[in-house]
Amino acid sequence: MTRRWGDTVTRRYRCFLLSVVFLPSCQYLQPKTPEPVIQIRVDTVTVTREIAAPLPQGTLTEVCLSTGQTIQIAIASNGDTLVGPTRMRLREAPGITFAGTYAADAGWFSRTDPIQFEKRTYTKAGVQISQKCDDLKIVGDYNGITILAEVLEPAPLARIYVPIRPGIFQPYTTPIAKPRKR
């Protein structure tokens, strides 16, 4: 049996041949979707000089320590004490303390106990105040806390000052009998 080009089998064979030859090549004719391009960019920063951060602002103030020494500190607008050349906040500098002894944490001071000094009893008088070191002199101590008095205060002392913290003092007074006239 001779097959002719138009027979059913021949048609099927032709379709098969055409599909084998042309269909794989059809994918080359279709546009390819581009694959995403991943770009990695690296920016380089070259430091040519360092600029220091601005110093915290503060008002320079002189403070009298219980040792009689005057130091200069800066007080920030929020009340922080700034110390050192970099004006570091005092509370961020653990271990840094001011010279001298202060009564702020003493039990007798918190309880407002009277104190005995030079055989006299002194009691708190008024509010805590700031004093300049030039106006004060060291006259002794009470329970390890320095006691100061005004430079021009004559003996016996009617008023003494107990340092509470650097620059702040609590006045204490005692009644002084006036000398009798003869």
Coordinates of C-alpha atoms in Angstrom, one line a residue:
M1 CA 0.0 0.0 0.0
T2 CA 1.4 3.2 -1.1
R3 CA 0.9 6.2 1.0
R4 CA 0.0 9.4 -0.5
W5 CA 0.8 12.7 0.8
G6 CA -2.8 13.4 1.7
D7 CA -3.7 10.2 3.6
T8 CA -4.8 10.4 7.2
V9 CA -1.7 8.7 8.5
T10 CA 0.5 10.9 6.4
R11 CA -1.3 14.0 7.8
R12 CA -0.7 12.8 11.3
Y13 CA 2.9 12.1 10.6
R14 CA 3.3 15.6 9.0
C15 CA 1.8 17.2 12.1
F16 CA 4.1 15.2 14.3
L17 CA 7.1 16.2 12.3
L18 CA 6.1 19.8 12.2
S19 CA 5.5 19.9 16.0
V20 CA 8.9 18.2 16.7
V21 CA 10.8 20.6 14.4
F22 CA 9.0 24.0 14.9
L23 CA 7.6 24.1 18.4
P24 CA 10.9 24.0 20.2
S25 CA 12.1 26.8 18.1
C26 CA 9.0 28.9 18.9
Q27 CA 10.3 29.7 22.4
Y28 CA 13.1 31.6 20.8
L29 CA 10.6 33.7 19.0
Q30 CA 8.7 34.7 22.1
P31 CA 10.1 37.7 24.1
K32 CA 11.9 36.7 27.2
T33 CA 10.9 38.4 30.5
P34 CA 14.1 40.0 31.8
E35 CA 15.4 38.6 35.1
P36 CA 15.6 41.2 37.9
V37 CA 19.0 42.8 38.1
I38 CA 20.3 43.1 41.7
Q39 CA 22.6 46.0 42.2
I40 CA 24.7 46.5 45.2
R41 CA 25.8 50.0 45.8
V42 CA 28.5 50.9 48.3
D43 CA 28.9 54.5 49.3
T44 CA 32.2 55.5 50.8
V45 CA 32.6 58.3 53.3
T46 CA 36.1 59.6 53.9
V47 CA 36.6 61.5 57.1
T48 CA 39.0 64.3 56.6
R49 CA 38.7 65.9 60.1
E50 CA 36.6 65.3 63.2
I51 CA 34.5 68.1 64.5
A52 CA 33.8 67.9 68.2
A53 CA 30.2 68.1 69.4
P54 CA 29.4 71.5 70.9
L55 CA 29.8 71.7 74.6
P56 CA 26.6 71.7 76.6
Q57 CA 25.5 75.2 77.5
G58 CA 25.6 76.3 81.1
T59 CA 26.0 79.4 83.2
L60 CA 29.4 79.5 84.9
T61 CA 29.0 79.8 88.6
E62 CA 31.5 79.9 91.5
V63 CA 30.7 77.4 94.3
C64 CA 32.2 77.4 97.8
L65 CA 33.2 73.9 99.0
S66 CA 33.2 72.9 102.7
T67 CA 37.0 73.0 102.5
G68 CA 36.9 76.8 102.0
Q69 CA 38.0 76.4 98.3
T70 CA 36.1 78.1 95.5
I71 CA 35.5 76.1 92.3
Q72 CA 33.9 77.1 89.0
I73 CA 31.1 74.9 87.6
A74 CA 28.5 75.3 84.9
I75 CA 24.8 75.0 85.6
A76 CA 22.6 74.0 82.7
S77 CA 19.2 75.5 82.2
N78 CA 17.6 72.3 83.4
G79 CA 19.6 72.5 86.7
D80 CA 22.2 69.9 85.8
T81 CA 25.7 70.5 87.2
L82 CA 28.2 70.4 84.4
V83 CA 31.8 69.6 85.4
G84 CA 35.2 69.3 83.7
P85 CA 36.5 70.6 80.4
T86 CA 33.9 68.6 78.5
R87 CA 31.1 69.9 80.8
M88 CA 29.9 66.4 81.7
R89 CA 26.7 66.1 83.8
L90 CA 27.8 65.3 87.3
R91 CA 25.3 62.4 87.7
E92 CA 26.9 60.7 84.6
A93 CA 30.3 60.7 86.2
P94 CA 30.2 58.0 88.8
G95 CA 32.9 58.3 91.4
I96 CA 33.4 62.0 91.0
T97 CA 32.7 63.9 94.2
F98 CA 33.4 67.4 95.4
A99 CA 36.1 67.9 98.1
G100 CA 34.9 68.3 101.6
T101 CA 32.2 66.9 103.9
Y102 CA 28.5 67.6 103.7
A103 CA 25.5 67.1 106.0
A104 CA 22.8 66.4 103.4
D105 CA 22.8 62.6 104.2
A106 CA 23.5 62.9 108.0
G107 CA 20.7 61.7 110.2
W108 CA 21.0 64.5 112.7
F109 CA 20.6 67.0 109.9
S110 CA 17.5 65.3 108.4
R111 CA 15.9 65.1 111.8
T112 CA 16.7 68.8 112.5
D113 CA 18.5 67.9 115.7
P114 CA 20.2 70.8 117.4
I115 CA 24.0 70.6 117.4
Q116 CA 26.5 71.2 120.1
F117 CA 29.5 73.4 119.1
E118 CA 31.9 75.1 121.5
K119 CA 29.8 74.3 124.5
R120 CA 26.7 76.0 123.0
T121 CA 23.5 74.5 121.4
Y122 CA 22.8 75.7 117.9
T123 CA 19.5 75.2 116.0
K124 CA 18.5 75.5 112.4
A125 CA 17.7 79.1 111.5
G126 CA 15.9 79.9 108.2
V127 CA 16.4 78.4 104.8
Q128 CA 19.5 77.0 103.1
I129 CA 21.6 79.7 101.5
S130 CA 24.5 80.1 99.1
Q131 CA 27.6 81.7 100.4
K132 CA 30.9 82.9 98.9
C133 CA 34.1 81.3 100.3
D134 CA 35.6 84.8 100.8
D135 CA 32.9 85.6 103.4
L136 CA 33.4 82.4 105.4
K137 CA 36.1 80.8 107.6
I138 CA 36.4 77.3 109.0
V139 CA 35.9 77.3 112.8
G140 CA 35.6 73.6 113.6
D141 CA 33.6 70.4 112.9
Y142 CA 30.6 68.5 114.2
N143 CA 30.4 64.7 113.7
G144 CA 32.9 65.0 110.9
I145 CA 31.1 67.8 109.1
T146 CA 33.0 71.1 108.7
I147 CA 31.5 74.1 110.6
L148 CA 32.0 77.6 109.1
A149 CA 31.3 81.1 110.3
E150 CA 31.4 84.5 108.7
V151 CA 34.9 86.0 108.6
L152 CA 33.9 89.1 110.6
E153 CA 31.7 87.2 113.2
P154 CA 33.2 87.9 116.6
A155 CA 33.5 85.2 119.2
P156 CA 31.4 83.8 120.7
L157 CA 29.7 82.9 117.5
A158 CA 26.0 83.7 117.3
R159 CA 25.6 82.1 113.8
I160 CA 27.4 79.2 112.2
Y161 CA 27.0 77.5 108.8
V162 CA 26.8 73.8 108.1
P163 CA 27.6 72.8 104.5
I164 CA 24.7 70.8 103.0
R165 CA 26.1 70.2 99.5
P166 CA 28.7 72.2 97.5
G167 CA 27.7 75.9 97.5
I168 CA 24.7 75.5 99.9
F169 CA 24.8 76.1 103.6
Q170 CA 22.3 75.8 106.5
P171 CA 22.6 78.6 109.1
Y172 CA 22.4 77.6 112.7
T173 CA 22.0 80.1 115.5
T174 CA 22.3 80.3 119.3
P175 CA 21.4 83.0 121.7
I176 CA 24.4 85.0 122.9
A177 CA 24.0 86.8 126.2
K178 CA 25.1 90.4 126.0
P179 CA 27.8 91.3 128.4
R180 CA 26.6 93.2 131.5
K181 CA 27.7 96.8 132.1
R182 CA 29.4 97.4 135.4

